[in-house]
Coordinates of C-alpha atoms and ligand atoms in Angstrom, one line a residue:
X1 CA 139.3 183.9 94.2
X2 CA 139.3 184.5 90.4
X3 CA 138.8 180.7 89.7
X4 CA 137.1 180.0 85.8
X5 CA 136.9 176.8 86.2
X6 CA 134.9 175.9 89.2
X7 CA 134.1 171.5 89.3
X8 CA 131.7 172.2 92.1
X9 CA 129.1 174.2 89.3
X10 CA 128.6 170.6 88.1
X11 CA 127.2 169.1 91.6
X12 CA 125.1 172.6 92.6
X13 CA 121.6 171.1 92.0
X14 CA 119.9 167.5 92.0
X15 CA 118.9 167.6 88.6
X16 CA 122.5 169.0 87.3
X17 CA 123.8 166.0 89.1
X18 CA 121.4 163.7 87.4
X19 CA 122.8 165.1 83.6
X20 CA 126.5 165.0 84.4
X21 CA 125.6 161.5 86.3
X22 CA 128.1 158.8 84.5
X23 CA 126.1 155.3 86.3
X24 CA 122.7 154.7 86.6
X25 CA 121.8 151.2 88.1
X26 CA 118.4 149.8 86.5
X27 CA 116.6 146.4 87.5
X28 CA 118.0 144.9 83.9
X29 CA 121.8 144.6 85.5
X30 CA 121.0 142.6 88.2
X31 CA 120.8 139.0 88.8
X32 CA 118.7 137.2 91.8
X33 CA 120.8 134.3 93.3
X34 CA 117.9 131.6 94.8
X35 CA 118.9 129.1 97.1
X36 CA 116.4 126.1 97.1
X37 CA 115.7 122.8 98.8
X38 CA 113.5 119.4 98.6
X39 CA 109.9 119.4 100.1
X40 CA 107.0 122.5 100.3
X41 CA 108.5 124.5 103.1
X42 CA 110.5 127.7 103.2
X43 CA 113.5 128.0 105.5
X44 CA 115.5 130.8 106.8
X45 CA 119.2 130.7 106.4
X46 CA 120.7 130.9 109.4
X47 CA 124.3 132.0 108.3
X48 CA 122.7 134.9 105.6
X49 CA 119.8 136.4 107.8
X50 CA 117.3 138.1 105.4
X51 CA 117.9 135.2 102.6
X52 CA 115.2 132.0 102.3
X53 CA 116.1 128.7 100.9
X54 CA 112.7 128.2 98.9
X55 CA 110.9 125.0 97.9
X56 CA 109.7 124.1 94.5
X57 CA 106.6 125.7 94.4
X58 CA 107.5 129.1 96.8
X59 CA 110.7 129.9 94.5
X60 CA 107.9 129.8 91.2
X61 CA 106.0 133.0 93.1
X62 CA 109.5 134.8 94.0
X63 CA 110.5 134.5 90.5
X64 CA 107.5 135.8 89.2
X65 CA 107.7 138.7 91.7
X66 CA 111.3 139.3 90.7
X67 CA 110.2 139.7 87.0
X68 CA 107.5 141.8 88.1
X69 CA 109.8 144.3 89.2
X70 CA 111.8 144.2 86.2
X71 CA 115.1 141.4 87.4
X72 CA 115.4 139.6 84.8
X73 CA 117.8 136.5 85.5
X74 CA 117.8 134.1 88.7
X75 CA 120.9 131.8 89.4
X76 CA 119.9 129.0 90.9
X77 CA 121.9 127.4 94.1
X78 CA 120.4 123.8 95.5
X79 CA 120.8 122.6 99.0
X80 CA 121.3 118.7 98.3
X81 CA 120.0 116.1 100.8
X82 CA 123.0 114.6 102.7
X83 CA 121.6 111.4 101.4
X84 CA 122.0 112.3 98.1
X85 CA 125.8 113.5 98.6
X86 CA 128.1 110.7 97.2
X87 CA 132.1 111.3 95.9
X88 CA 131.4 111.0 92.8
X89 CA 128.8 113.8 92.7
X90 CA 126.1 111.7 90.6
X91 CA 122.8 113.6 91.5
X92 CA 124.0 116.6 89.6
X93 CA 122.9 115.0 86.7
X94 CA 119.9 113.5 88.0
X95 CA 117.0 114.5 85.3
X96 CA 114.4 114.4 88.3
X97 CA 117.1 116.1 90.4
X98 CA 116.0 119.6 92.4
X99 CA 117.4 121.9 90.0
X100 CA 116.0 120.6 87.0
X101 CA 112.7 120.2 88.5
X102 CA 112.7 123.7 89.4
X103 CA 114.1 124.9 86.3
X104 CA 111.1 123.7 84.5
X105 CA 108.5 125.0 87.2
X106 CA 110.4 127.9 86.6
X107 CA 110.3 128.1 82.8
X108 CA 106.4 126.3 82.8
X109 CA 105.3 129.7 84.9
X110 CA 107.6 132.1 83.9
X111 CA 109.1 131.8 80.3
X112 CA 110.5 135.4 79.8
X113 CA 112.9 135.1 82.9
X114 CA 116.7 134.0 82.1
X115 CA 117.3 131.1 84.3
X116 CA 121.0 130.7 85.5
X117 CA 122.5 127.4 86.7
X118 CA 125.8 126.8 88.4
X119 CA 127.7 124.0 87.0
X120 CA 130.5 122.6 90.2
X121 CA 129.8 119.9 92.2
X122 CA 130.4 120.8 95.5
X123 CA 126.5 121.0 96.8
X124 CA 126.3 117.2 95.2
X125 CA 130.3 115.9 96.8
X126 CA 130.2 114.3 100.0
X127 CA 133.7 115.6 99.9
X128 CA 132.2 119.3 99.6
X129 CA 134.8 120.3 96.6
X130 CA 134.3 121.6 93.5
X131 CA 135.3 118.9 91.9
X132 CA 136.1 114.9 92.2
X133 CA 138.5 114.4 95.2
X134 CA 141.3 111.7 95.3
X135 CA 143.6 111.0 97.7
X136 CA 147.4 111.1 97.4
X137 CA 149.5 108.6 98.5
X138 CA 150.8 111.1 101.0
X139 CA 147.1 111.7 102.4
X140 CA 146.7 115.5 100.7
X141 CA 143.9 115.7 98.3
X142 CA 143.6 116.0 94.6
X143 CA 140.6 117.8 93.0
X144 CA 141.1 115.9 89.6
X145 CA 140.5 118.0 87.1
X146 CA 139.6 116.1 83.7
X147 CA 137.2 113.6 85.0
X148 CA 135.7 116.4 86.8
X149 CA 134.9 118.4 83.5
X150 CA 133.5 115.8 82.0
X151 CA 130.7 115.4 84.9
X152 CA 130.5 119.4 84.7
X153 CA 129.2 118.3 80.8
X154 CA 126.8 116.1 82.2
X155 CA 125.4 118.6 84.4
X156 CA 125.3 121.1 82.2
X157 CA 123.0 118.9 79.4
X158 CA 121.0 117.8 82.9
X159 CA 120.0 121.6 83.2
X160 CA 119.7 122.3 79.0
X161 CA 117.7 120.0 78.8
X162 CA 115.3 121.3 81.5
X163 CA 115.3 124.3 79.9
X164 CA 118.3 126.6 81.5
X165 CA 118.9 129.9 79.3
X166 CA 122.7 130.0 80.6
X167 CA 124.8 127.6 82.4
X168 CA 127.7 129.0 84.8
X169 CA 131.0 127.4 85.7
X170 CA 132.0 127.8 88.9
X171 CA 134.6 125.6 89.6
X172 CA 137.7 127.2 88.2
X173 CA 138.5 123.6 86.2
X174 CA 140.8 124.1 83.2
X175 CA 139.2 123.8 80.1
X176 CA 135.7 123.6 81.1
X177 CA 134.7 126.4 79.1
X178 CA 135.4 124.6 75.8
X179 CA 134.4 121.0 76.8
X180 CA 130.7 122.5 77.8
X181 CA 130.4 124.1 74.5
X182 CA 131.5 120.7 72.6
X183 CA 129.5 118.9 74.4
X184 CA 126.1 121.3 74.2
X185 CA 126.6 122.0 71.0
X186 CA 126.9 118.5 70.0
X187 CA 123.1 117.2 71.6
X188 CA 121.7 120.4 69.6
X189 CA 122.3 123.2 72.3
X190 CA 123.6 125.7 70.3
X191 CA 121.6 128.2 71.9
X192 CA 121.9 128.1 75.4
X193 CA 125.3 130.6 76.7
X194 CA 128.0 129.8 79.0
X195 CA 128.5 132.6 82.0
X196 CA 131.7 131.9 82.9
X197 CA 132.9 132.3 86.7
X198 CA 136.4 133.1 85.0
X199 CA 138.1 134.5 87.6
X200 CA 136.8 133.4 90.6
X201 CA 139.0 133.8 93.6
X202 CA 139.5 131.5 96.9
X203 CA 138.2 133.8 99.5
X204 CA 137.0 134.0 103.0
X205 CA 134.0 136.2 101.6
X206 CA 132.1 133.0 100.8
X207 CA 131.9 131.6 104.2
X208 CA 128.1 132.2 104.6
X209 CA 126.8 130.6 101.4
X210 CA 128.4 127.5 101.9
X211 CA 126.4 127.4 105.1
X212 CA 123.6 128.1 103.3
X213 CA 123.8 124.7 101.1
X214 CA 125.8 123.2 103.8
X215 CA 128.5 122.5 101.4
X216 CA 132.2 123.7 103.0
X217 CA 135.2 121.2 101.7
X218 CA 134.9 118.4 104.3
X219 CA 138.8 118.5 104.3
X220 CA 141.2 120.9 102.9
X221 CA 140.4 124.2 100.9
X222 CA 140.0 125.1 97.3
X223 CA 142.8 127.0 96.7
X224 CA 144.6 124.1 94.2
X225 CA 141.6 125.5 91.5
X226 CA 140.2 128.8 93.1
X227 CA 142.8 132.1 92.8
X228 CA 144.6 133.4 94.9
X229 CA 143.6 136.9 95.5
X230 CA 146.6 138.3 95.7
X231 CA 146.8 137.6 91.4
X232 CA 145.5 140.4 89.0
X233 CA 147.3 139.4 85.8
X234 CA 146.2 135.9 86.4
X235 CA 142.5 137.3 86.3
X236 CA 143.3 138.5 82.2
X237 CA 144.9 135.5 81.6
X238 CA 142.0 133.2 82.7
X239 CA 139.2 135.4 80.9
X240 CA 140.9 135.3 77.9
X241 CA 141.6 131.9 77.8
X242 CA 137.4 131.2 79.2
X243 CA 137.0 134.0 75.4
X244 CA 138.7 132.0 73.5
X245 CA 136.8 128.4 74.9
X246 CA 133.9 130.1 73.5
X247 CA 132.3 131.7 77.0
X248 CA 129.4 134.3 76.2
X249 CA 130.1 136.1 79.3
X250 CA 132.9 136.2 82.1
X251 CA 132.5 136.8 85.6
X252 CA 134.8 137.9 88.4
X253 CA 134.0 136.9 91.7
X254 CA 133.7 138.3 94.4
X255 CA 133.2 142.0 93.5
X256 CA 133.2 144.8 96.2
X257 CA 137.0 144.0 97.2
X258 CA 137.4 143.5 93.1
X259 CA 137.3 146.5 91.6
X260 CA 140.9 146.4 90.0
X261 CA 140.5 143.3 88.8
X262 CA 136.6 143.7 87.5
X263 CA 138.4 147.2 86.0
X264 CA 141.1 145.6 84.6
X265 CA 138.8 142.9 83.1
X266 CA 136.4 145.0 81.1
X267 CA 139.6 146.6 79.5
X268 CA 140.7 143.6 78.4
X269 CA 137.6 141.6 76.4
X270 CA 134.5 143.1 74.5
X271 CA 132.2 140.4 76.1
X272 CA 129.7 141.2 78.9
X273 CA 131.6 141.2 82.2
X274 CA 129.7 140.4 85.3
X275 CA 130.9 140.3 88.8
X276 CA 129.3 138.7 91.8
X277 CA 128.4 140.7 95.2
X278 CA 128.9 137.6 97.0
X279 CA 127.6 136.1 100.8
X280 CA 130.2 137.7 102.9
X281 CA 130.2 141.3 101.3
X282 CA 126.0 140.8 101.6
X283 CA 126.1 139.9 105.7
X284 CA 129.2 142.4 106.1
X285 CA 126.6 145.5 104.9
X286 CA 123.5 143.6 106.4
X287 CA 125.3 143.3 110.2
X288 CA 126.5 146.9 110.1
X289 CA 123.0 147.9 109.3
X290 CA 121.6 146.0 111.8
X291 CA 123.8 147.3 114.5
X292 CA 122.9 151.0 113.3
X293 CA 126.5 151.4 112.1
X294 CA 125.8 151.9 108.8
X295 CA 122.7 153.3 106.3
X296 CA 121.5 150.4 104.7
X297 CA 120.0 151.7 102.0
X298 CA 122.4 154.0 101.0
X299 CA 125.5 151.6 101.5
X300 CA 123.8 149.0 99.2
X301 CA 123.3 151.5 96.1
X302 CA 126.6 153.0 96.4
X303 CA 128.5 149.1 96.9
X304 CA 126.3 148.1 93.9
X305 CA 127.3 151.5 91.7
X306 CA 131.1 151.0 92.2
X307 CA 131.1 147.4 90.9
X308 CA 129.0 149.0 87.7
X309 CA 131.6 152.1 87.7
X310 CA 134.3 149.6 87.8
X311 CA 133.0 148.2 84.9
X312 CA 130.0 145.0 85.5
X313 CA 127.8 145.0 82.9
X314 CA 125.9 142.5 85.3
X315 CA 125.7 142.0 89.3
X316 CA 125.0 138.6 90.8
X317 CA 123.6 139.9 94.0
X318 CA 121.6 139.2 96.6
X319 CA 119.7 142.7 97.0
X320 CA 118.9 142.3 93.2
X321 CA 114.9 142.3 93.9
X322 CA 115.2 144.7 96.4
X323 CA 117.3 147.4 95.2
X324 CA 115.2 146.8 91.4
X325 CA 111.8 148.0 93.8
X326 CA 113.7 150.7 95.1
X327 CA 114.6 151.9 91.3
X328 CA 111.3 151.5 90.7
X329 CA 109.3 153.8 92.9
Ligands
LIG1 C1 130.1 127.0 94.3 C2 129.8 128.4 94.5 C3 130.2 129.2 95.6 C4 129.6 130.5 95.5 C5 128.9 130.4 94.3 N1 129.0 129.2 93.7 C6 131.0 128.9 96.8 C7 132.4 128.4 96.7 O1 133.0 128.4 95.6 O2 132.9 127.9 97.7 C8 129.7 131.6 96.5 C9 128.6 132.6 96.4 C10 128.5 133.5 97.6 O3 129.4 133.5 98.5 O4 127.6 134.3 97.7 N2 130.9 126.6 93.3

């Protein structure tokens, strides 16, 4: 064939292909979600084989691994005693609560590592929701959504004060954005960013972490303040309201089944854009594996490189120390 122009030159050798190569993953883009619990034993999580719930002092060495291999943000998720689960959510602001006990172990061993917190109340409600539940006089449930912000700005000074780098909304409240920043910025937090979970959608793909803290909605679902996934406008309208609350970074959630929306997204603010590889697309990779349906390895890196190709500046995920050794070597 008398063909000039020939695409296939560009992929003829490995090291061609790593010139012409347009996304590189690196240990920097990733962040390690860390589930913990009360009292000095580890325990496997039954609904995300290959995950630990740590205690206080384990989750200290992890994180110190993890920066060893170059991650260099945890989020932090706390599995809260059933006894400490009331309606109106009030050990999320506990100062001697597990997360802010761990954020300063964290911080005491480890000052260089960016410590994430998730601000929602649903591992604190008896009621399992995101935010405050009422009930209707017709028996459906409310998730109020103004009182509820203004425990999410407790919570959030509860984990500034222990030292959190970044505090991250994730319960699709309007107006949380702005009443955080008020409100840290008015004890002297100026400093410390809001990661905004901006468009986070209701999905099935979460099923596994709330097993994980034991926190599913006791009654109903959250789709009254989650998205519905079949929305990709709403998406651009919800980060651009969360840019102009003052968030520091916006996240979509969950990512691999995302990619329009993460896409869209990046095209439509200048601020960092993360996106969160969440429990479902984790165990959907990790069964497959097991059964010897899939490469492991190689699945991983290529679900992690589309959500950066789509446009992530930073991936929640729970490969994140993993995949940073394998970049490593
Ligand atoms: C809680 C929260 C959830 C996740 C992160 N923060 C669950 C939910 O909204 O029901 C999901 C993470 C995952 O599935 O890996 N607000």
């Amino acid at each position: 064939m008398n063909l000039p122009i020939r695409p296939r030159r560009n992929r003829r050798t490995a090291a061609i292909r790593a010139l012409v190569r347009e996304t590189v993953l690196s240990p920097g883009d990733f962040v390690q979600p860390l589930f913990v619990q009360e009292g000095t034993q580890n325990d496997a999580i039954a609904s995300m084989p290959g995950v630990t719930r740590w205690c206080e002092k384990d989750v200290v060495a992890e994180v110190l691994t993890l920066h060893a291999v170059g991650v260099p943000a945890v989020v932090l998720f706390p599995k809260t005693d059933d006894s400490l689960k009331t309606s109106d959510a009030a050990e999320c602001y506990n100062p001697d609560g597990l997360i802010p006990r761990v954020i300063r172990a964290i911080k005491a061993a480890c000052p260089e590592m960016c410590v994430i917190t998730d601000i929602a109340l649903d591992p604190y409600n008896a009621d399992g929701h995101d935010g405050l539940v009422e009930k209707r006089a017709d028996g459906s449930l409310e998730i109020v959504n103004d009182a509820t912000v203004e425990i999410l700005c407790q919570q959030a000074l509860c984990h500034a004060e222990a030292g959190a780098d970044i505090v991250s909304p994730s319960d699709m409240m309007d107006g949380r954005v702005a009443a955080l920043r008020a409100s840290l910025d008015a004890a002297g937090y100026t400093d410390v960013s809001i990661l905004s979970y901006s468009a986070k959608y209701a999905s099935a793909y979460y099923g596994p972490f709330r097993g994980a803290l034991d926190s599913a909605p006791k009654a109903g679902d959250k789709k009254t303040y989650q998205m519905d996934y079949a929305n990709a406008r709403e998406a651009v309208r919800e980060i651009m309201l969360d840019e102009a609350e003052g968030a520091d970074m916006v996240m979509v959630k969950p990512a691999g089944a995302y990619l329009d929306i993460i896409a869209s997204v990046r095209q439509h603010t200048t601020l960092p854009v993360a996106a969160y590889q969440v429990s479902g697309e984790y165990l959907m990779i990790e069964s497959a594996a097991a059964a010897g349906w899939l490469d492991r390895k190689a699945v991983i890196l290529e679900s992690l490189t589309a959500i950066k190709r789509a446009g992530a500046d930073i991936i929640l995920t729970y490969y994140a120390k993993e995949v940073a050794q394998w970049l490593r070597v």
